[in-house]
Coordinates of C-alpha atoms and ligand atoms in Angstrom, one line a residue:
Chain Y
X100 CA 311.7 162.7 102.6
X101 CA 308.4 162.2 104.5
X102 CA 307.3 158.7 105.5
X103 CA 303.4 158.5 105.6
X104 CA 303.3 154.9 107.1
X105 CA 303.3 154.5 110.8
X106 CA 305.8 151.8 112.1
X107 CA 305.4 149.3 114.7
X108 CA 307.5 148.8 117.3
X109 CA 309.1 145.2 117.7
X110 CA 311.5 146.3 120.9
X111 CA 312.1 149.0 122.9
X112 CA 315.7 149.1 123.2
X113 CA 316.9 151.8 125.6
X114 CA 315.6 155.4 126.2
X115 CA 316.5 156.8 123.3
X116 CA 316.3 154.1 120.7
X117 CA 313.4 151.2 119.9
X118 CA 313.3 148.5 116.4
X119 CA 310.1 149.2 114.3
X120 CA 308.7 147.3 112.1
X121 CA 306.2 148.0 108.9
X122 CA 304.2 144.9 107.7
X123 CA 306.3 142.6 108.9
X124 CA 309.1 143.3 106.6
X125 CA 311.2 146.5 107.1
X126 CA 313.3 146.2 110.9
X127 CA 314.9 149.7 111.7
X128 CA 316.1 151.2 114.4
X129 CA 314.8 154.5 115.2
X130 CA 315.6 157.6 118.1
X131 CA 312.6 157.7 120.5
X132 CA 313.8 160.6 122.4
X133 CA 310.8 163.1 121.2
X134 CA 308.0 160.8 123.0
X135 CA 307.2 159.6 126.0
X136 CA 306.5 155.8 127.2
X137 CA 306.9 154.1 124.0
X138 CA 305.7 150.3 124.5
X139 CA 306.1 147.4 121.8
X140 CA 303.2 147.6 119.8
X141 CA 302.6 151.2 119.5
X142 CA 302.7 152.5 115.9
X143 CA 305.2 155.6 115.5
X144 CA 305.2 158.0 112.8
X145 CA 309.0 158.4 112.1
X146 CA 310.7 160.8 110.0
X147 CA 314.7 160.9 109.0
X148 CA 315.3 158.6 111.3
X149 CA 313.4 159.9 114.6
X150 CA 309.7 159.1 115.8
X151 CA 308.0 162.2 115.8
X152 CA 304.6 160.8 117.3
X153 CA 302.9 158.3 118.3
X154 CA 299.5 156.8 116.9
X155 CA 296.7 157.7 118.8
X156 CA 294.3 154.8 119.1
X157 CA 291.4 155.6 120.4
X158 CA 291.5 159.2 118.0
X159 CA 292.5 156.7 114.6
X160 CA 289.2 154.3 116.1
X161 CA 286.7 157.4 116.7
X162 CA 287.8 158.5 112.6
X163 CA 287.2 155.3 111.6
X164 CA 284.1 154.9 113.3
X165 CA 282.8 157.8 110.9
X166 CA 284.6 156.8 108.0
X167 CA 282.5 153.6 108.8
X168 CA 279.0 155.4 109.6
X169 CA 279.7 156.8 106.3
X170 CA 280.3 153.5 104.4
X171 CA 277.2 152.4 106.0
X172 CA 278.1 149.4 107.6
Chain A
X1247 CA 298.9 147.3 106.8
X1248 CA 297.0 148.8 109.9
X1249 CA 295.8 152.4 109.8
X1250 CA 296.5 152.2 105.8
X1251 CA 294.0 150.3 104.0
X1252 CA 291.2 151.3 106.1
X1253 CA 291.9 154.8 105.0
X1254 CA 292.4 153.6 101.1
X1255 CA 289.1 151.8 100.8
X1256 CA 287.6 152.7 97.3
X1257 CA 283.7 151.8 99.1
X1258 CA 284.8 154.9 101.7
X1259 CA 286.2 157.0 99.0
X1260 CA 283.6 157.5 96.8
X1261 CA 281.2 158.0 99.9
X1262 CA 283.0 160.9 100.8
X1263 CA 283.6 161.9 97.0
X1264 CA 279.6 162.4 97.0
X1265 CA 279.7 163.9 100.0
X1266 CA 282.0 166.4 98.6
X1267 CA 279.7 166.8 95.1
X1268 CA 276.2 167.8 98.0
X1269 CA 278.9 170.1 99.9
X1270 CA 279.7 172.0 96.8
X1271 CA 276.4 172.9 95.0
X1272 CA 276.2 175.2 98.2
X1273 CA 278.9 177.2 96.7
X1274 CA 278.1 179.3 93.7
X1275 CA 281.7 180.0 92.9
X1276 CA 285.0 178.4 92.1
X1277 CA 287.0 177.0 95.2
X1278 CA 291.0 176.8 95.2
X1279 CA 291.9 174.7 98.2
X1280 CA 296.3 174.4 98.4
X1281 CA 297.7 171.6 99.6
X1282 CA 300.7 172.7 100.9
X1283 CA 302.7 169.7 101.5
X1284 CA 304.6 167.8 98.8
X1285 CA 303.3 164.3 100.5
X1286 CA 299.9 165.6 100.0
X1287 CA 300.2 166.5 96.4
X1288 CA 301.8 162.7 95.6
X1289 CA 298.9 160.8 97.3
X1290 CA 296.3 163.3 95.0
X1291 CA 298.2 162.4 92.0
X1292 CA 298.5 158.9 93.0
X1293 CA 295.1 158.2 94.3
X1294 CA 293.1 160.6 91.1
X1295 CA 291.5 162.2 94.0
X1296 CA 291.4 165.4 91.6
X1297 CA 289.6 163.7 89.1
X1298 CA 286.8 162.9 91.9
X1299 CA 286.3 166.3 92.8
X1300 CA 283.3 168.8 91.8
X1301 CA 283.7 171.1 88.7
X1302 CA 284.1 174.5 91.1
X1303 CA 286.8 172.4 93.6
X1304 CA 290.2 172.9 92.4
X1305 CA 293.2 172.0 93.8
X1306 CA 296.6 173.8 93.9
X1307 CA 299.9 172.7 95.3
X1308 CA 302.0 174.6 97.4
X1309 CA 305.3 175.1 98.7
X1310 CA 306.1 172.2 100.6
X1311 CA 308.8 170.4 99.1
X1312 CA 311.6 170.9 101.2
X1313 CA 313.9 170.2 98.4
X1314 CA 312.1 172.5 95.5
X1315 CA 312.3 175.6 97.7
X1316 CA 316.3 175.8 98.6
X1317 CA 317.6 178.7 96.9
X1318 CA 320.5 178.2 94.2
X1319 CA 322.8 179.7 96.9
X1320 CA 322.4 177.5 99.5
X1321 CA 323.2 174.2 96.4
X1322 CA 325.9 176.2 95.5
X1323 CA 327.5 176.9 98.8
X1324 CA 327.3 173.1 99.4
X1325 CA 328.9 172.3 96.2
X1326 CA 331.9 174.6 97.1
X1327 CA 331.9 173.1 100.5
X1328 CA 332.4 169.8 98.5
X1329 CA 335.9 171.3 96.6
X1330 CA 337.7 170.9 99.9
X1331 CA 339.3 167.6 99.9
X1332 CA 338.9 167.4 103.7
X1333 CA 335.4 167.6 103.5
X1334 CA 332.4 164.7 103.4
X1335 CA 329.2 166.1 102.8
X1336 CA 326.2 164.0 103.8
X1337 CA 322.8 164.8 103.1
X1338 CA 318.9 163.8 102.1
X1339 CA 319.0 162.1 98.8
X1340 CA 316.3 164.3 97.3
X1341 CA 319.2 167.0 97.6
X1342 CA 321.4 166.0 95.4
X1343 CA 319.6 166.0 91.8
X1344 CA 318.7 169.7 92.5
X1345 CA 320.2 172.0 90.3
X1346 CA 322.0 175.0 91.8
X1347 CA 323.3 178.3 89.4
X1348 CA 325.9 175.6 87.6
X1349 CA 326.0 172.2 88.8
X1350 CA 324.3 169.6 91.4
X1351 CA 325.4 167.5 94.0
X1352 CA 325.0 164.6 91.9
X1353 CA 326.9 165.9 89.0
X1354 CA 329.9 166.9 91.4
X1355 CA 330.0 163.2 92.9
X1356 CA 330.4 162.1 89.4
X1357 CA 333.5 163.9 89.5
X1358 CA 335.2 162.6 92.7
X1359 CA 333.3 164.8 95.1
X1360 CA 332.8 163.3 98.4
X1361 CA 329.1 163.5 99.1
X1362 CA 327.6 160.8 101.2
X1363 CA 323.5 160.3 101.1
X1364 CA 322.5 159.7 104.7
X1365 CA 318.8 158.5 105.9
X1366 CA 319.0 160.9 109.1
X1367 CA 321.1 163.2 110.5
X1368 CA 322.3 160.8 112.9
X1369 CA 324.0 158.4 110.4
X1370 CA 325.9 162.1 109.6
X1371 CA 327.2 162.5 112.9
X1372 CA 328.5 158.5 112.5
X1373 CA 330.2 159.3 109.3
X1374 CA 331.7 162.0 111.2
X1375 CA 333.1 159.7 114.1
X1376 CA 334.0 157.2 111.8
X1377 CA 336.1 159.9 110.0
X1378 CA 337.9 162.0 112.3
X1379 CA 340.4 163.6 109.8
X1380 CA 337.8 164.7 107.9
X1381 CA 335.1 167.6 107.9
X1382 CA 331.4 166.4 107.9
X1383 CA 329.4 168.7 106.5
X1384 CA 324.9 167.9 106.9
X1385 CA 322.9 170.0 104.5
X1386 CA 320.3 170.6 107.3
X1387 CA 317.1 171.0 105.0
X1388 CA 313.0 170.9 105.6
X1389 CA 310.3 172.1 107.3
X1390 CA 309.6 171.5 111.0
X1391 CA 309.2 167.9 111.0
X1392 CA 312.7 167.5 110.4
X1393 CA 314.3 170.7 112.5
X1394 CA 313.8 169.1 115.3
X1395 CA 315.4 165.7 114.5
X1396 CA 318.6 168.2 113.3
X1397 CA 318.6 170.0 116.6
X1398 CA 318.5 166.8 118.7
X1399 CA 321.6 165.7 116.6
X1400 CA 323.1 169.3 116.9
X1401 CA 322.9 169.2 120.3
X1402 CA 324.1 165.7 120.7
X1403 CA 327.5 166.6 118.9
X1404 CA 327.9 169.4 121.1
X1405 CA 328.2 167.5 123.9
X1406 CA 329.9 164.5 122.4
X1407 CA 334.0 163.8 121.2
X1408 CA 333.2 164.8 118.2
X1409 CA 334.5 168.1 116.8
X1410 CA 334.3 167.7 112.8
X1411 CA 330.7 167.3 112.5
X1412 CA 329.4 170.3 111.1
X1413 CA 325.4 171.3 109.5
X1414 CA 324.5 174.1 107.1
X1415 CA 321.6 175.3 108.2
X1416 CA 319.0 175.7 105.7
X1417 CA 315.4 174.9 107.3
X1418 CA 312.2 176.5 106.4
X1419 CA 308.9 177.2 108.3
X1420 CA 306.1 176.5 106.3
X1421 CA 303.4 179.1 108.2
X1422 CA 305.1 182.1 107.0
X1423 CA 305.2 180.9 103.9
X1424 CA 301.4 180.5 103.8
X1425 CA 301.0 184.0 105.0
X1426 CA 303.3 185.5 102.4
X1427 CA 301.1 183.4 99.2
X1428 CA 298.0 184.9 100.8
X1429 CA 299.6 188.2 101.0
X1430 CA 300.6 187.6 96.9
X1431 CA 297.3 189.6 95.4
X1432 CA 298.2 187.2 92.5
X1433 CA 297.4 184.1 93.9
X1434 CA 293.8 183.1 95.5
X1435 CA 293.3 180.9 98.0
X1436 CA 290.2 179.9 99.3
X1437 CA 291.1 177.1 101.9
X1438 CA 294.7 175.0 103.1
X1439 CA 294.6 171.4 103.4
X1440 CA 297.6 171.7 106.4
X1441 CA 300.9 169.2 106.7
X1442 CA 300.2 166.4 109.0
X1443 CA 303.5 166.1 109.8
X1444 CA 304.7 169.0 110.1
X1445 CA 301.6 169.8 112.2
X1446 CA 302.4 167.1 114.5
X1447 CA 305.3 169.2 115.7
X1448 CA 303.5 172.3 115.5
X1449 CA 300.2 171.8 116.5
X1450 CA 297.2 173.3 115.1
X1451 CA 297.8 176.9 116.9
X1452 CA 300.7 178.6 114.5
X1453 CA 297.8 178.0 111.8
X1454 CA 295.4 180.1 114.1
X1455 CA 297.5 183.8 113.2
X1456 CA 296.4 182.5 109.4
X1457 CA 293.1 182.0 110.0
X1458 CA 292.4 185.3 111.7
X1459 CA 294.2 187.4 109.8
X1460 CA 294.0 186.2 106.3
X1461 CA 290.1 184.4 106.8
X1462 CA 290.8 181.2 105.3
X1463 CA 289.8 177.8 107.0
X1464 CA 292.7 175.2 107.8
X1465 CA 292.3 171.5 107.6
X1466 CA 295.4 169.4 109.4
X1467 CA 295.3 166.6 107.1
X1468 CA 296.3 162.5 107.3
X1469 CA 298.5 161.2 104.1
X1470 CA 296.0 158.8 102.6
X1471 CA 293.0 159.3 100.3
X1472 CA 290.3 159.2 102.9
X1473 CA 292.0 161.6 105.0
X1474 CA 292.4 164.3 102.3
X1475 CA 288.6 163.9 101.0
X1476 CA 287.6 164.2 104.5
X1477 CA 289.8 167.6 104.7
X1478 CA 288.5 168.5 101.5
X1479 CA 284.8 168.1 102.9
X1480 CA 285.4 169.8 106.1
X1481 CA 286.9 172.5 104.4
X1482 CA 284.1 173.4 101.4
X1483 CA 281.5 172.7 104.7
X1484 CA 283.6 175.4 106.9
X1485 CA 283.3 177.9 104.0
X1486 CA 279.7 177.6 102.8
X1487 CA 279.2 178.8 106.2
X1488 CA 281.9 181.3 105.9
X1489 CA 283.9 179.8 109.3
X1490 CA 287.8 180.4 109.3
X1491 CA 288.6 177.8 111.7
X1492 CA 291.1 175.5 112.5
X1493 CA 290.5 171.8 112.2
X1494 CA 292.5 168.7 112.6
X1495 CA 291.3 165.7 110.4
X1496 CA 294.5 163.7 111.1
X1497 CA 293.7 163.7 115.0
X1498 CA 295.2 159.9 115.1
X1499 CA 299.0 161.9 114.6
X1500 CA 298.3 165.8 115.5
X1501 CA 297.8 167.3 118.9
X1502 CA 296.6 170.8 119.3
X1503 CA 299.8 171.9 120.6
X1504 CA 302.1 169.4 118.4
X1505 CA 305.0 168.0 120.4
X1506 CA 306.7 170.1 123.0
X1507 CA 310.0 168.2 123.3
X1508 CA 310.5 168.6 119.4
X1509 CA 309.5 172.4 119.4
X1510 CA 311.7 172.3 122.9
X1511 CA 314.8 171.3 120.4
X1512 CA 314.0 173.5 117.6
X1513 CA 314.0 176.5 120.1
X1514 CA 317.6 175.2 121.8
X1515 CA 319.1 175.0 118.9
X1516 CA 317.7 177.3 116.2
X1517 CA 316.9 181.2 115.7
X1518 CA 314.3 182.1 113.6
X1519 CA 315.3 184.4 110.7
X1520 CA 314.4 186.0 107.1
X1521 CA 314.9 183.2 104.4
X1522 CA 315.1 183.2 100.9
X1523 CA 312.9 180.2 98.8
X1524 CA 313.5 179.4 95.6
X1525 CA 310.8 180.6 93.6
X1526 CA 309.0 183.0 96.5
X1527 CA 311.6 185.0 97.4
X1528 CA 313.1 186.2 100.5
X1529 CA 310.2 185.6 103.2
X1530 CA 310.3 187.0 106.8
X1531 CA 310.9 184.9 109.7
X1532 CA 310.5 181.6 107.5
X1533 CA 313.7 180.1 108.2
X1534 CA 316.3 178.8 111.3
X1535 CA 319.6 180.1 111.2
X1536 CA 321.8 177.8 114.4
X1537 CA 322.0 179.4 117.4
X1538 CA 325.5 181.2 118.4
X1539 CA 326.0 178.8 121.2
X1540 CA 326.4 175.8 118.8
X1541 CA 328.4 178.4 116.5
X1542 CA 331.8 175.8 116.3
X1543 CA 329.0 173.2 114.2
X1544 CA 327.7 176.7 111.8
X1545 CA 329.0 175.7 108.5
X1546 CA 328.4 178.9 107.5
X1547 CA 330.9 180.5 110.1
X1548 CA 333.1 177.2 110.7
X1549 CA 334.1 176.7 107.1
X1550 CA 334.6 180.0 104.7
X1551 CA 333.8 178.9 101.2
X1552 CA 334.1 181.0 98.0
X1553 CA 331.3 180.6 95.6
X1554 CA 331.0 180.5 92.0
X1555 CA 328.1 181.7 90.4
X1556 CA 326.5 181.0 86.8
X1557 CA 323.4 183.1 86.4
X1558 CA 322.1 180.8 83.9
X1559 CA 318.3 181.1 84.2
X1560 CA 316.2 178.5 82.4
X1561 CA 312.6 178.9 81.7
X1562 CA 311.9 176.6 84.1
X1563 CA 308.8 178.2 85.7
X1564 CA 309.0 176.7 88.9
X1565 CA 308.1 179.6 91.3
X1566 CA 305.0 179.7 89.7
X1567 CA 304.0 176.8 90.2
X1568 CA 305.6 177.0 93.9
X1569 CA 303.3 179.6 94.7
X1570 CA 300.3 177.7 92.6
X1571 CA 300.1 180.1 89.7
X1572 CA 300.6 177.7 87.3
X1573 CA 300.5 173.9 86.9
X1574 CA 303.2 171.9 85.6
X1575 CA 302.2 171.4 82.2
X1576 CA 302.3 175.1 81.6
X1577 CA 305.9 174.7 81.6
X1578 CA 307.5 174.5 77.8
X1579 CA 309.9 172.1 79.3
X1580 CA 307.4 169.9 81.4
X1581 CA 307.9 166.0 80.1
X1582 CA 309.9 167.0 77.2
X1583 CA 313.3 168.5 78.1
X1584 CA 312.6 168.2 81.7
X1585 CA 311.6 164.3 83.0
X1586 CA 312.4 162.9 86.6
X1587 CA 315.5 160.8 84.7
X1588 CA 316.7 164.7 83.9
X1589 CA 315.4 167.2 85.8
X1590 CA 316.1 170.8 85.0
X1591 CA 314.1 172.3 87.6
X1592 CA 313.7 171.4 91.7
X1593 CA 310.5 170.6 91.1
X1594 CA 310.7 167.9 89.1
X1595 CA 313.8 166.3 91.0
X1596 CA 312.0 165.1 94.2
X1597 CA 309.0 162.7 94.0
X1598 CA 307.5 165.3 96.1
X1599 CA 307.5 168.4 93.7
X1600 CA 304.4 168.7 91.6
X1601 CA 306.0 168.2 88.3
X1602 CA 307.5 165.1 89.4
X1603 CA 303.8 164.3 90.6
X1604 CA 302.0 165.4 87.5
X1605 CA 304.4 163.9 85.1
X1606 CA 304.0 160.0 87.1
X1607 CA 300.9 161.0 87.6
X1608 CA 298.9 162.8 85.1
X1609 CA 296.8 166.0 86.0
Ligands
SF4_2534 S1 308.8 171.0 84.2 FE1 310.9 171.2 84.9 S2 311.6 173.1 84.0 FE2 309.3 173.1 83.9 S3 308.7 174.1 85.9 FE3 308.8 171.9 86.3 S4 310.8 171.6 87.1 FE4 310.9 173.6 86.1

């Protein structure tokens, strides 16, 4: 029921509703109405139908920062 | 894909797997860490992150497949629901292989049964307006990340032309349920590895009463590999210094205080109430009943049913392995009598519920 992979979204359509996309392929239409200022290009984490968050960027660059510092590169 | 592959990079993984190994040899004794959530316990089956782990790091899976836990009643009083012929239900297709006291959702379809799978509540409440002679009935089921996306639609209908849109309510809170396994003297728990998304509703602060009271560290965990090592390593680090905090890992999706506007909806729309889970048992305050302001869409009160009942208990062992007693193949009828293609119990229906997990993939 859960969907672990954030989606991109293409368009925001109105207030309530924006197109995402994942990889390119999969183009759904999803409610928006949980989150504030959604932009094209933000990744959402949706679930049944309804973004439930929003990816944060500069909190998924600082963890992959140490995941990187760990990797050693 | 972005924020995938970075997190599934086997370089990163074994890093952390090592990390994990130093970690552990300050621990003289054997470590169960639950992973509460049924997305969780997929990713450690599909990734072999159990395999990776340290000799005294074990891994149990919890409660958190929303499907596994409903109670026979609640399949059964959607299954009489279904025997009026002015009635659609719509629901989750997880729902519909599980087995209530005498037949599923699935098996009633067969038969003529009206039963529509939907991909969100919203494409219930179209059914509904594209079928005004009819009753549409949403089995409302699942934890917090999808009681609020119910309540928006709840309160949508309410306000809308649409009178024959109607939910059974059936929604679980997964803290309570956390507190009553730690309260089960039978079970040991060491450590949670917490649901990202249901924790990006919540926040991190319902998982603070836990920590306090019961002493065991939370980690708010990602879905990916290197997320759940990383929770793995905060949380053996947290107790070889005997810390019971808090932590979010999955900071990319989680907020402290989760998101308001979806716990706004919840709290519109739903009172909290005692709830009985398949396999735990009647748990208090673990479930949302709708509110008596949105009674006309109550299933429960909008639509009397009369229920059958078969008390035909298998020895599927299911609530065992619920509450992380026992692992899947402990079960007489794991991979032989019960397979995903026929599932005999919940937790083998969903690709969430650790037997469906074990049997794709392996211990
Ligand atoms: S293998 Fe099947 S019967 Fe056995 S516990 Fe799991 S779901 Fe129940």
């Amino acid at each position: 029921m859960c969907l672990a992979i954030p989606m991109k979204v293409i368009k925001v359509i109105n207030k309530e509703t924006a197109a995402v996309e994942s990889n390119g392929i999969v183009v759904k239409e999803v409610n928006i109405q949980f989150l504030d200022n959604v932009k094209t290009g933000d990744y959402l984490i949706i679930h049944a139908g309804f973004a439930i968050e929003k990816i944060n960027k500069k909190e998924a660059d600082k963890t992959l920062n140490i995941i990187k510092e760990m990797d050693g590169l | 894909m972005k924020y995938i592959n970075e997190y599934r990079k086997p370089s990163t993984i074994k890093k952390i797997a090592k990390e994990i190994h130093i970690a552990a040899e300050q621990i003289p004794h054997t470590v169960n860490l639950m992973e509460v959530c049924g997305t969780h316990t997929m990713t450690i089956g599909r990734f072999g992150i159990r395999q990776l782990l340290p000799q005294n790091i074990k891994l149990i899976s919890g409660p958190g497949c929303p499907v596994c836990v409903a109670p026979d009643e609640y399949i059964d009083t959607a299954i009489a629901l279904s025997d009026n012929t002015d009635t659609i239900i719509a629901t989750f297709g997880d729902m519909v292989r599980v087995p209530g006291s005498f037949s599923s959702l699935e098996k009633e379809q067969a038969k003529g049964k009206d039963i529509r799978i939907v991909y969100s509540p919203l494409e219930a409440l179209d059914i509904a307006k594209g079928n005004p002679l009819k009753k549409v009935v949403f089995l409302g089921v699942g934890f917090e990340t999808t009681a609020p996306t119910v309540a928006l639609v709840i309160k949508k209908a309410s306000v809308s032309e649409i009178k024959n849109f109607l939910v059974l309510a059936g929604h679980k809170l997964i803290t309570p349920a956390m507190e009553a396994l730690l309260e089960d003297r039978e079970v040991k728990i060491d450590g949670f590895i917490c649901p990202g998304h249901v924790s990006a509703v919540i926040g991190a602060v319902p998982y603070k009463h836990l920590t306090n009271l019961f002493c065991v560290p939370c980690v708010i965990a990602g879905f990916e590999p290197v997320d759940i090592l990383e929770a793995i390593l905060l949380l053996i680090k947290n107790l070889s210094i005997n810390s019971n905090s808090v932590e979010i890992q999955y900071k990319r999706a989680v907020k402290e205080d989760g998101n308001r506007k979806a716990q706004e909806a919840m709290e519109e729309v739903f009172d909290v109430v005692d709830s009985e889970w398949r396999g735990l048992g009647m748990i208090r305050e673990s479930g949302l009943a709708i509110k008596k302001k949105y009674r006309d869409i109550d299933a429960k009160y909008g639509l009397p049913v009369k229920l059958r009942r078969s008390k035909s208990r298998s020895e599927c062992i299911c609530g065992d392995i619920l509450k992380g007693k026992k692992i899947p193949p402990a079960c007489k009828l794991f991979g032989k009598a019960c397979t995903p293609e026929n599932p005999i119990g919940p937790c083998m229906v969903s690709s969430e519920g650790s037997c469906a997990a074990y049997y794709k993939y392996g211990g």
